[in-house]
Amino acid sequence: MNLSFRYILIIACCFSTLLSYSQKPKRIYIEYSGFTVKDSLKGENVTTFVRSDQGQIHIVHEGVDMWCDKALYYQDQDFIEAFSNVVVKQGDTINMTSKYVEYSGITQLAFAAGDVVLTEPQSVLTTDTLYFDRTKQQAYYKSKGQVVRDSSGTITSQVGRYYMDDSKYRFLKDVVLVNPEYTLKTNQLDFYSETGHSYMYGPSTIVGDSSKIYCERGFYDTNNDTGYFIKNSKIDYNNREVIGDSLYFDRNRSFASASNNIKVTDTINKSVIKGHYAEVFRAKDSVFITKRALAISVQEQDSLYIHADTLMVTGKPEHRITRAYYNAKMYKSDMSGKADSIHADHKSGLTQLINLKRFNTGDAFSVKRKPVIWNLGNQMTGDSIHLISDVEKEELDSLKVFDNAFLISKDTLGDGFNQIKGQRLIGLFENNELYNVDIIKNAEIIFYSRDDKDTLIGINKSKSGSINLQFDGPYKIITLLNQVDGDIYPESQFPKNARQFRGFDWRGEEQPKSVEDLFSDDPPLNLPVIKGLDPFVPEQEFFDEALMNRIDDAETKGQSKENKAARQIPKKKENTSGVKPTISSQPSSKASIKKKQN
């Protein structure tokens, strides 16, 4: 073999050996020992250190510093027990104090007990016992803990885990976040201490002075007091409950919005509005909703449904007002209607059907947008219509049609139409049925008169100052007041082109006859796909296989002494990742611990 090649090979082997030796973990080093005590009863490999007046015992290992008043060092296992006023520091970011600490230089796992306080730049964790895995840079407690962050509040839980590299906490079981503005409760909370962002999994509530939020998966920004919630989410705003596939919440603005399958319930006024996009302004007592918007006034006898492109509900609970605009429709079992806009005052019981002024008679859509009401076979139209309800009885009281009033009904047997028109119409209801109608000023009538056997007597066409129409069962009693002219004509002598007044427009095909009919003119509904929040992804257990292998490695071959590094490890793995726990026994190896040299 070439001599130079041999030298290169020897140097390479030496370098490899040196590199392997340098990568071995360093042993625990006692920087300052105070008083050193040897106790034969504890064993020849055990050294006791006691602090002096000059200072505490100072222990160093792989970037961590520890101070205490008393320490027991097990040289053969590179394991230390620290007692009284224990302080552990890792760099400039992690500081831990406690009454007692166990630490293995082989596993780099620390166990702290007694008034444990872990401080990082953004928060302070206090608990009774704490595991600190320096290899994974994670801390874990299972005996109830508390985390305080100034801007977010105080978080308590039975089980907790801190991921130092991500500045993230994972709280499990009986999690409570208390803030001056609200209290959050959940089964699991992932909390990022730097940003104040928190993610909730499982049934969760956020309760404040004026709101209560429920969800089974959600996000909350504790710095800005905003949140996003999905999966069975709802917001209770005083006397309003908001439900939707996804909810957004802004506490500072007293604002909430919802998307897809929305339901807003007003518990005081017994009303419900539905749609697929909504905005709620609590401070202004207003709700805006669109995308197949539907308002329901719940009544014991018969509910009223109002649909439009957009709905807005405003006002204090004792005086709510509903506004429906753009192709508004309404439906009750005994009455339905259409208009460009509908305005309903729930306190006074006044519902107005309005045609916007910009749609004049020359507009192609003016007739379709003109307010219309249908009741028991009668169609009433006019420039605007007012319905007045008895709020206490939850019944219709009266009806007013302003300007160009027109009442039409089909003849009972023929194909003709009974018609009454005038400047104004006033109708009265009993048991939600129209029983009396007065047509005031410039009244005209075309009426198919029949006898008690429904035989057509003739067609009455008359003009008068006003007309009174009363419904008595199947019969109509017509009284013409201040008649100007008119007569009854045989059907054969009454021209067909004269059987309809000017402006006649029978709109029976537009009449909503069910709640579903309210949406008959709507375009196809295409709802956005809500990505939402990613589902919870379980992480590895704190006491995972890698940690258990390190604990196995800490045992000394041939030595019968207990493995100090394993004595605080639970025999059954705790549920440290939010998933069903698994069973794992302690390390089975009984080998003695190798002595490691610096």
Coordinates of N, CA and C in Angstrom, one line a residue, residues 53-270:
D53 N -21.9 30.3 52.7 CA -22.3 31.7 52.8 C -22.0 32.5 51.5
Q54 N -21.0 32.0 50.7 CA -20.7 32.7 49.5 C -21.7 32.6 48.4
G55 N -22.5 31.6 48.5 CA -23.6 31.5 47.4 C -24.1 30.0 47.3
Q56 N -25.1 29.9 46.4 CA -25.7 28.6 46.2 C -24.8 27.7 45.4
I57 N -25.1 26.4 45.4 CA -24.4 25.5 44.5 C -24.8 25.8 43.1
H58 N -23.8 25.8 42.2 CA -24.0 26.1 40.8 C -23.6 24.9 40.0
I59 N -24.6 24.5 39.2 CA -24.5 23.2 38.4 C -24.7 23.6 36.9
V60 N -23.8 23.1 36.0 CA -23.8 23.4 34.6 C -23.9 22.2 33.8
H61 N -24.8 22.2 32.7 CA -24.8 21.1 31.8 C -25.4 21.5 30.4
E62 N -24.6 21.4 29.4 CA -25.0 21.6 28.0 C -25.9 22.9 27.8
G63 N -25.5 24.0 28.3 CA -26.2 25.2 28.1 C -27.3 25.5 29.2
V64 N -27.4 24.7 30.2 CA -28.3 25.0 31.3 C -27.6 25.2 32.6
D65 N -28.0 26.2 33.3 CA -27.4 26.5 34.6 C -28.5 26.3 35.7
M66 N -28.0 25.7 36.8 CA -28.9 25.4 37.9 C -28.2 25.8 39.3
W67 N -29.0 26.4 40.1 CA -28.6 26.8 41.4 C -29.5 26.2 42.5
C68 N -29.0 25.8 43.6 CA -29.8 25.2 44.7 C -29.0 25.3 46.0
D69 N -29.7 25.0 47.1 CA -29.1 25.1 48.4 C -28.4 23.8 48.8
K70 N -28.9 22.7 48.2 CA -28.4 21.3 48.5 C -28.6 20.5 47.3
A71 N -27.6 19.6 47.0 CA -27.7 18.7 45.9 C -27.1 17.4 46.2
L72 N -27.6 16.3 45.6 CA -27.1 15.0 45.6 C -26.7 14.6 44.2
Y73 N -25.4 14.2 44.0 CA -25.0 13.9 42.6 C -24.6 12.4 42.6
Y74 N -25.2 11.7 41.6 CA -25.0 10.3 41.4 C -24.0 10.2 40.2
Q75 N -22.7 10.0 40.5 CA -21.7 10.1 39.4 C -21.9 9.0 38.4
D76 N -22.2 7.7 38.9 CA -22.3 6.6 37.9 C -23.5 6.8 37.0
Q77 N -24.5 7.5 37.4 CA -25.7 7.7 36.5 C -25.8 9.1 35.9
D78 N -24.8 9.9 36.3 CA -24.8 11.3 35.8 C -26.1 12.0 36.1
F79 N -26.6 11.9 37.3 CA -27.9 12.2 37.8 C -27.8 13.1 39.0
I80 N -28.6 14.1 39.1 CA -28.5 15.1 40.2 C -29.9 15.3 40.8
E81 N -29.9 15.5 42.1 CA -31.1 15.9 42.8 C -30.8 17.2 43.5
A82 N -31.7 18.3 43.2 CA -31.4 19.6 43.8 C -32.6 19.9 44.7
F83 N -32.2 20.5 45.9 CA -33.2 20.8 46.9 C -33.1 22.3 47.3
S84 N -34.3 22.9 47.6 CA -34.4 24.2 48.2 C -34.0 25.3 47.3
N85 N -34.9 26.2 47.0 CA -34.7 27.4 46.3 C -34.0 27.1 45.0
V86 N -34.5 26.2 44.2 CA -33.8 25.7 43.0 C -34.2 26.7 41.9
V87 N -33.1 27.1 41.1 CA -33.3 28.0 40.0 C -32.6 27.3 38.8
V88 N -33.4 27.2 37.7 CA -32.9 26.6 36.4 C -33.0 27.6 35.3
K89 N -31.9 27.9 34.6 CA -31.9 28.8 33.5 C -31.4 28.2 32.2
Q90 N -32.1 28.4 31.1 CA -31.6 28.0 29.8 C -31.5 29.2 28.9
G91 N -30.3 29.7 28.6 CA -30.2 30.8 27.8 C -30.8 32.1 28.5
D92 N -31.3 33.0 27.6 CA -31.9 34.2 28.2 C -33.4 34.1 28.2
T93 N -34.0 33.0 27.8 CA -35.4 33.0 27.6 C -36.2 32.1 28.6
I94 N -35.6 31.1 29.2 CA -36.3 30.2 30.1 C -35.7 30.3 31.5
N95 N -36.6 30.5 32.4 CA -36.2 30.6 33.8 C -37.2 29.8 34.6
M96 N -36.7 28.8 35.4 CA -37.6 28.0 36.2 C -37.2 27.9 37.7
T97 N -38.1 28.1 38.6 CA -37.8 28.0 40.0 C -38.8 27.0 40.6
S98 N -38.3 26.3 41.7 CA -39.0 25.3 42.4 C -38.4 24.9 43.7
K99 N -39.0 24.0 44.4 CA -38.4 23.5 45.7 C -37.5 22.3 45.4
Y100 N -37.7 21.6 44.3 CA -37.0 20.4 44.1 C -36.9 20.1 42.6
V101 N -35.7 19.6 42.2 CA -35.5 19.2 40.8 C -34.7 17.9 40.7
E102 N -35.1 17.0 39.8 CA -34.2 15.9 39.4 C -33.8 16.1 38.0
Y103 N -32.5 15.8 37.7 CA -32.1 16.0 36.3 C -31.1 15.0 35.9
S104 N -31.3 14.4 34.7 CA -30.4 13.4 34.2 C -29.5 14.0 33.1
G105 N -28.2 13.9 33.2 CA -27.3 14.4 32.2 C -27.3 13.5 30.9
I106 N -27.8 12.3 31.1 CA -27.9 11.4 29.9 C -29.2 11.6 29.1
T107 N -30.3 11.7 29.8 CA -31.6 11.9 29.1 C -31.9 13.3 28.9
Q108 N -31.3 14.2 29.6 CA -31.6 15.7 29.6 C -33.0 15.9 29.9
L109 N -33.6 15.1 30.8 CA -35.0 15.3 31.3 C -34.9 15.7 32.7
A110 N -35.6 16.8 33.0 CA -35.7 17.4 34.3 C -37.1 17.2 34.9
F111 N -37.2 16.9 36.2 CA -38.4 16.8 36.9 C -38.4 17.8 38.0
A112 N -39.4 18.8 38.0 CA -39.4 19.8 39.1 C -40.7 19.6 39.9
A113 N -40.6 19.9 41.2 CA -41.8 19.7 42.1 C -41.7 20.8 43.1
G114 N -42.9 21.2 43.6 CA -43.0 22.2 44.7 C -43.0 23.6 44.2
D115 N -44.1 24.2 44.1 CA -44.2 25.7 43.7 C -43.4 25.9 42.4
V116 N -43.6 25.2 41.4 CA -42.8 25.3 40.1 C -43.3 26.6 39.4
V117 N -42.4 27.4 39.0 CA -42.7 28.6 38.2 C -41.7 28.6 37.0
L118 N -42.3 28.5 35.8 CA -41.5 28.6 34.5 C -41.8 29.9 33.8
T119 N -40.8 30.7 33.6 CA -41.0 32.0 33.0 C -40.3 32.0 31.6
E120 N -41.1 32.4 30.6 CA -40.6 32.7 29.3 C -41.0 34.1 28.9
P121 N -40.4 34.7 27.9 CA -40.6 36.1 27.6 C -42.1 36.6 27.6
Q122 N -43.0 35.7 27.2 CA -44.4 36.2 27.1 C -45.3 35.8 28.2
S123 N -44.9 34.8 29.0 CA -45.9 34.2 29.9 C -45.2 33.6 31.1
V124 N -46.0 33.3 32.2 CA -45.5 32.7 33.4 C -46.3 31.5 33.7
L125 N -45.7 30.3 33.8 CA -46.4 29.0 34.1 C -46.1 28.6 35.5
T126 N -47.2 28.3 36.3 CA -47.0 27.8 37.6 C -47.8 26.5 37.7
T127 N -47.2 25.6 38.4 CA -47.8 24.3 38.6 C -47.1 23.6 39.8
D128 N -47.6 22.4 40.2 CA -47.0 21.7 41.3 C -45.9 20.8 40.9
T129 N -46.0 20.1 39.7 CA -44.9 19.3 39.2 C -44.8 19.5 37.7
L130 N -43.6 19.5 37.2 CA -43.3 19.8 35.8 C -42.2 18.9 35.3
Y131 N -42.4 18.4 34.1 CA -41.4 17.7 33.3 C -40.8 18.6 32.3
F132 N -39.5 18.6 32.1 CA -38.8 19.5 31.1 C -37.8 18.7 30.3
D133 N -38.2 18.4 29.1 CA -37.4 17.6 28.2 C -36.6 18.6 27.3
R134 N -35.3 18.7 27.6 CA -34.4 19.6 26.9 C -34.1 19.2 25.5
T135 N -34.1 17.9 25.3 CA -33.9 17.4 23.9 C -35.0 17.8 22.9
K136 N -36.2 17.7 23.4 CA -37.3 18.1 22.5 C -37.7 19.6 22.8
Q137 N -37.2 20.2 23.8 CA -37.5 21.6 24.2 C -39.0 21.7 24.5
Q138 N -39.5 20.8 25.4 CA -40.9 20.8 25.7 C -41.0 20.6 27.3
A139 N -42.0 21.2 27.8 CA -42.4 21.1 29.2 C -43.8 20.5 29.3
Y140 N -44.0 19.8 30.4 CA -45.3 19.1 30.5 C -45.7 18.9 32.0
Y141 N -47.0 19.2 32.3 CA -47.5 19.0 33.6 C -48.8 18.3 33.5
K142 N -49.1 17.5 34.6 CA -50.4 16.7 34.6 C -51.1 16.9 36.0
S143 N -50.6 17.9 36.8 CA -51.2 18.1 38.1 C -51.8 19.5 38.3
K144 N -52.4 20.0 37.2 CA -53.0 21.3 37.1 C -52.0 22.4 37.1
G145 N -52.2 23.3 36.2 CA -51.2 24.4 36.0 C -51.9 25.7 35.6
Q146 N -51.2 26.8 35.7 CA -51.7 28.1 35.4 C -50.7 28.9 34.6
V147 N -51.2 29.5 33.5 CA -50.3 30.3 32.7 C -50.9 31.7 32.7
V148 N -50.1 32.7 33.0 CA -50.5 34.1 33.1 C -49.8 34.9 31.9
R149 N -50.6 35.5 31.1 CA -50.0 36.4 30.1 C -50.8 37.7 30.2
D150 N -50.1 38.8 30.3 CA -50.7 40.1 30.7 C -51.9 40.5 29.8
S151 N -51.7 40.4 28.5 CA -52.7 40.9 27.6 C -53.8 39.9 27.4
S152 N -53.6 38.6 27.6 CA -54.6 37.6 27.4 C -55.4 37.2 28.6
G153 N -54.7 37.2 29.8 CA -55.4 36.7 31.0 C -54.7 35.6 31.6
T154 N -55.5 34.8 32.3 CA -54.9 33.6 33.1 C -55.6 32.4 32.5
I155 N -54.7 31.4 32.2 CA -55.2 30.1 31.7 C -54.9 29.0 32.7
T156 N -55.9 28.2 33.1 CA -55.7 27.0 33.9 C -56.2 25.8 33.2
S157 N -55.5 24.6 33.5 CA -55.9 23.4 33.0 C -55.4 22.2 33.8
Q158 N -55.9 21.1 33.7 CA -55.4 19.9 34.5 C -54.1 19.4 33.9
V159 N -54.0 19.4 32.5 CA -52.9 18.9 31.8 C -52.4 20.0 30.9
G160 N -51.1 20.2 30.8 CA -50.5 21.2 29.9 C -49.2 20.8 29.3
R161 N -48.9 21.4 28.2 CA -47.6 21.1 27.5 C -47.1 22.4 26.8
Y162 N -45.9 22.7 27.0 CA -45.3 23.9 26.4 C -44.2 23.5 25.4
Y163 N -44.3 24.0 24.1 CA -43.4 23.8 23.1 C -42.5 25.1 22.9
M164 N -41.3 25.0 23.4 CA -40.5 26.2 23.5 C -40.1 26.7 22.1
D165 N -39.8 25.9 21.2 CA -39.4 26.3 19.9 C -40.5 27.1 19.2
D166 N -41.8 26.8 19.4 CA -42.9 27.5 18.8 C -43.6 28.5 19.7
S167 N -43.1 28.6 21.0 CA -43.8 29.4 22.0 C -45.3 29.1 22.0
K168 N -45.6 27.8 22.1 CA -46.9 27.3 22.1 C -47.2 26.4 23.3
Y169 N -48.4 26.7 23.8 CA -49.0 25.8 24.9 C -50.1 25.0 24.3
R170 N -50.2 23.7 24.8 CA -51.4 22.9 24.6 C -52.0 22.5 25.9
F171 N -53.2 23.1 26.2 CA -53.9 22.9 27.4 C -55.0 21.8 27.2
L172 N -55.1 20.8 28.1 CA -56.0 19.8 28.1 C -56.8 19.6 29.4
K173 N -58.1 19.3 29.3 CA -58.9 18.9 30.4 C -59.2 20.1 31.3
D174 N -60.5 20.5 31.4 CA -61.0 21.6 32.2 C -60.2 22.9 32.0
V175 N -60.1 23.3 30.7 CA -59.3 24.5 30.4 C -60.2 25.7 30.6
V176 N -59.6 26.7 31.3 CA -60.3 28.0 31.6 C -59.4 29.1 31.4
L177 N -59.8 30.1 30.5 CA -59.0 31.3 30.3 C -59.9 32.4 30.8
V178 N -59.3 33.1 31.8 CA -60.1 34.2 32.5 C -59.4 35.5 32.1
N179 N -60.2 36.4 31.4 CA -59.8 37.7 31.0 C -60.8 38.7 31.6
P180 N -60.4 40.0 31.9 CA -61.3 40.9 32.4 C -62.6 41.1 31.6
E181 N -62.5 40.8 30.3 CA -63.7 41.0 29.4 C -64.5 39.8 29.2
Y182 N -63.9 38.6 29.5 CA -64.6 37.3 29.2 C -64.0 36.2 29.8
T183 N -64.7 35.0 29.8 CA -64.1 33.8 30.3 C -64.3 32.7 29.3
L184 N -63.2 32.0 28.9 CA -63.2 31.0 27.9 C -63.1 29.6 28.5
K185 N -63.9 28.7 28.2 CA -63.8 27.3 28.7 C -63.9 26.3 27.5
T186 N -63.0 25.3 27.6 CA -62.9 24.4 26.5 C -62.3 23.1 27.0
N187 N -62.3 22.0 26.1 CA -61.6 20.8 26.4 C -60.2 20.8 26.1
Q188 N -59.9 21.6 25.0 CA -58.5 21.7 24.6 C -58.2 23.0 24.0
L189 N -57.1 23.6 24.3 CA -56.7 25.0 23.8 C -55.3 25.0 23.4
D190 N -55.0 25.3 22.1 CA -53.7 25.5 21.7 C -53.4 27.0 21.7
F191 N -52.5 27.4 22.5 CA -52.3 28.9 22.7 C -50.8 29.2 22.4
Y192 N -50.7 30.3 21.5 CA -49.3 30.8 21.1 C -49.1 32.0 21.9
S193 N -48.1 32.0 22.8 CA -47.8 33.1 23.8 C -47.3 34.3 23.1
E194 N -46.6 34.2 22.0 CA -46.1 35.4 21.3 C -47.2 36.2 20.6
T195 N -48.1 35.5 19.9 CA -49.1 36.2 19.2 C -50.4 36.4 20.0
G196 N -50.6 35.5 21.0 CA -51.9 35.5 21.7 C -53.0 34.8 21.0
H197 N -52.6 34.1 19.9 CA -53.6 33.3 19.1 C -54.0 32.0 19.9
S198 N -55.2 31.7 19.9 CA -55.7 30.4 20.6 C -56.6 29.7 19.7
Y199 N -56.5 28.3 19.7 CA -57.3 27.4 18.9 C -58.1 26.5 19.8
M200 N -59.4 26.4 19.7 CA -60.2 25.6 20.6 C -60.7 24.4 19.9
Y201 N -60.7 23.2 20.6 CA -61.2 22.0 20.0 C -62.1 21.3 21.0
G202 N -63.2 20.8 20.6 CA -64.2 20.3 21.4 C -65.2 21.3 21.9
P203 N -66.3 21.0 22.6 CA -67.2 22.0 23.1 C -66.6 23.1 23.9
S204 N -66.8 24.4 23.4 CA -66.1 25.5 24.0 C -67.1 26.7 24.1
T205 N -66.9 27.5 25.2 CA -67.7 28.7 25.4 C -66.8 29.9 25.7
I206 N -67.2 31.1 25.2 CA -66.6 32.3 25.6 C -67.7 33.2 26.1
V207 N -67.7 33.5 27.4 CA -68.8 34.3 28.0 C -68.3 35.6 28.4
G208 N -68.9 36.7 27.9 CA -68.6 38.1 28.3 C -69.9 38.7 28.9
D209 N -69.8 40.0 29.2 CA -70.9 40.7 29.8 C -72.2 40.7 28.9
S210 N -71.9 40.9 27.6 CA -73.1 41.0 26.7 C -73.1 40.0 25.6
S211 N -72.3 38.9 25.7 CA -72.3 37.9 24.7 C -71.9 36.6 25.2
K212 N -72.3 35.5 24.6 CA -71.9 34.2 24.9 C -71.7 33.4 23.6
I213 N -70.5 32.9 23.4 CA -70.2 32.2 22.2 C -70.0 30.7 22.5
Y214 N -70.5 29.8 21.6 CA -70.3 28.4 21.7 C -69.8 27.9 20.3
C215 N -68.9 27.0 20.4 CA -68.4 26.3 19.2 C -67.7 25.0 19.5
E216 N -67.5 24.2 18.5 CA -66.8 22.9 18.8 C -65.4 22.9 18.0
R217 N -65.1 24.0 17.3 CA -63.8 24.2 16.8 C -63.8 25.7 16.5
G218 N -62.7 26.4 17.0 CA -62.7 27.8 16.8 C -61.3 28.4 17.0
F219 N -61.2 29.7 16.6 CA -60.0 30.5 16.8 C -60.3 31.8 17.5
Y220 N -59.4 32.2 18.4 CA -59.6 33.5 19.1 C -58.3 34.2 19.2
D221 N -58.3 35.5 18.8 CA -57.1 36.3 18.9 C -57.3 37.1 20.2
T222 N -56.5 36.7 21.3 CA -56.7 37.3 22.6 C -56.1 38.7 22.6
N223 N -55.2 39.1 21.7 CA -54.7 40.4 21.6 C -55.7 41.4 21.1
N224 N -56.4 41.1 20.0 CA -57.3 42.0 19.3 C -58.8 41.7 19.6
D225 N -59.1 40.7 20.4 CA -60.4 40.3 20.8 C -61.3 40.0 19.5
T226 N -60.8 39.2 18.6 CA -61.5 38.8 17.4 C -61.5 37.3 17.4
G227 N -62.5 36.7 16.8 CA -62.6 35.2 16.8 C -63.3 34.7 15.5
Y228 N -63.0 33.5 15.2 CA -63.6 32.8 14.1 C -64.0 31.4 14.6
F229 N -65.3 31.0 14.3 CA -65.8 29.8 14.9 C -66.6 29.0 13.9
I230 N -66.4 27.7 13.9 CA -67.1 26.7 13.0 C -67.6 25.5 13.9
K231 N -68.3 24.7 13.2 CA -68.8 23.4 13.8 C -69.8 23.7 15.0
N232 N -71.1 23.7 14.7 CA -72.1 23.9 15.7 C -71.9 25.2 16.4
S233 N -71.5 26.2 15.8 CA -71.2 27.5 16.5 C -72.4 28.4 16.6
K234 N -72.4 29.2 17.6 CA -73.5 30.2 17.8 C -73.0 31.3 18.7
I235 N -73.6 32.4 18.6 CA -73.4 33.6 19.4 C -74.7 34.1 20.0
D236 N -74.7 34.2 21.3 CA -75.9 34.8 22.0 C -75.5 36.3 22.3
Y237 N -76.2 37.2 21.7 CA -76.0 38.6 21.8 C -77.2 39.2 22.6
N238 N -77.1 39.3 23.9 CA -78.2 39.7 24.7 C -79.5 38.9 24.4
N239 N -80.4 39.4 23.6 CA -81.6 38.7 23.3 C -81.7 38.1 21.9
R240 N -80.5 38.1 21.3 CA -80.4 37.5 19.9 C -79.4 36.3 19.9
E241 N -79.8 35.2 19.2 CA -78.9 34.1 19.1 C -78.6 33.9 17.6
V242 N -77.3 33.9 17.3 CA -76.9 33.8 15.9 C -76.2 32.5 15.7
I243 N -76.7 31.7 14.7 CA -76.2 30.4 14.3 C -75.8 30.4 12.9
G244 N -74.7 29.8 12.5 CA -74.2 29.7 11.1 C -73.1 28.7 11.0
D245 N -72.8 28.3 9.7 CA -71.8 27.4 9.5 C -70.4 27.9 9.9
S246 N -70.3 29.3 9.7 CA -69.0 29.9 10.2 C -69.4 31.3 10.8
L247 N -68.8 31.6 11.9 CA -69.1 32.9 12.6 C -67.8 33.7 12.8
Y248 N -67.9 35.0 12.6 CA -66.8 35.9 12.9 C -67.2 36.8 14.0
F249 N -66.3 37.2 14.9 CA -66.7 38.0 16.1 C -65.6 39.0 16.4
D250 N -66.1 40.2 16.6 CA -65.2 41.3 17.0 C -65.7 42.0 18.2
R251 N -65.1 41.7 19.4 CA -65.6 42.2 20.6 C -65.5 43.8 20.7
N252 N -64.5 44.4 20.2 CA -64.3 45.8 20.3 C -65.3 46.6 19.5
R253 N -65.7 46.0 18.4 CA -66.7 46.7 17.6 C -68.1 46.2 17.9
S254 N -68.3 45.3 18.8 CA -69.6 44.7 19.1 C -70.2 44.2 17.8
F255 N -69.4 43.5 17.0 CA -69.9 43.1 15.7 C -69.7 41.6 15.5
A256 N -70.6 41.0 14.8 CA -70.5 39.6 14.4 C -71.0 39.4 13.0
S257 N -70.4 38.5 12.3 CA -70.9 38.1 10.9 C -71.0 36.6 10.8
A258 N -71.8 36.1 9.9 CA -72.0 34.7 9.8 C -72.2 34.4 8.3
S259 N -71.8 33.2 7.9 CA -71.9 32.7 6.5 C -72.5 31.3 6.5
N260 N -73.5 31.1 5.5 CA -74.0 29.8 5.2 C -74.9 29.3 6.3
N261 N -76.2 29.0 5.9 CA -77.2 28.4 6.8 C -77.3 29.1 8.2
I262 N -77.6 30.4 8.0 CA -77.7 31.3 9.2 C -79.1 31.4 9.8
K263 N -79.2 31.4 11.1 CA -80.4 31.6 11.8 C -80.2 32.6 12.9
V264 N -81.0 33.7 12.9 CA -80.9 34.7 14.0 C -82.2 34.7 14.7
T265 N -82.2 34.4 16.0 CA -83.5 34.3 16.7 C -83.6 35.5 17.7
D266 N -84.7 36.2 17.7 CA -85.0 37.2 18.6 C -85.9 36.7 19.7
T267 N -85.4 36.4 20.8 CA -86.2 35.7 21.9 C -87.3 36.5 22.5
I268 N -87.1 37.8 22.5 CA -88.1 38.7 23.1 C -89.3 38.9 22.1
N269 N -89.0 39.2 20.8 CA -90.1 39.4 19.9 C -90.6 38.2 19.1
K270 N -90.1 37.0 19.5 CA -90.5 35.8 18.9 C -90.3 35.8 17.4

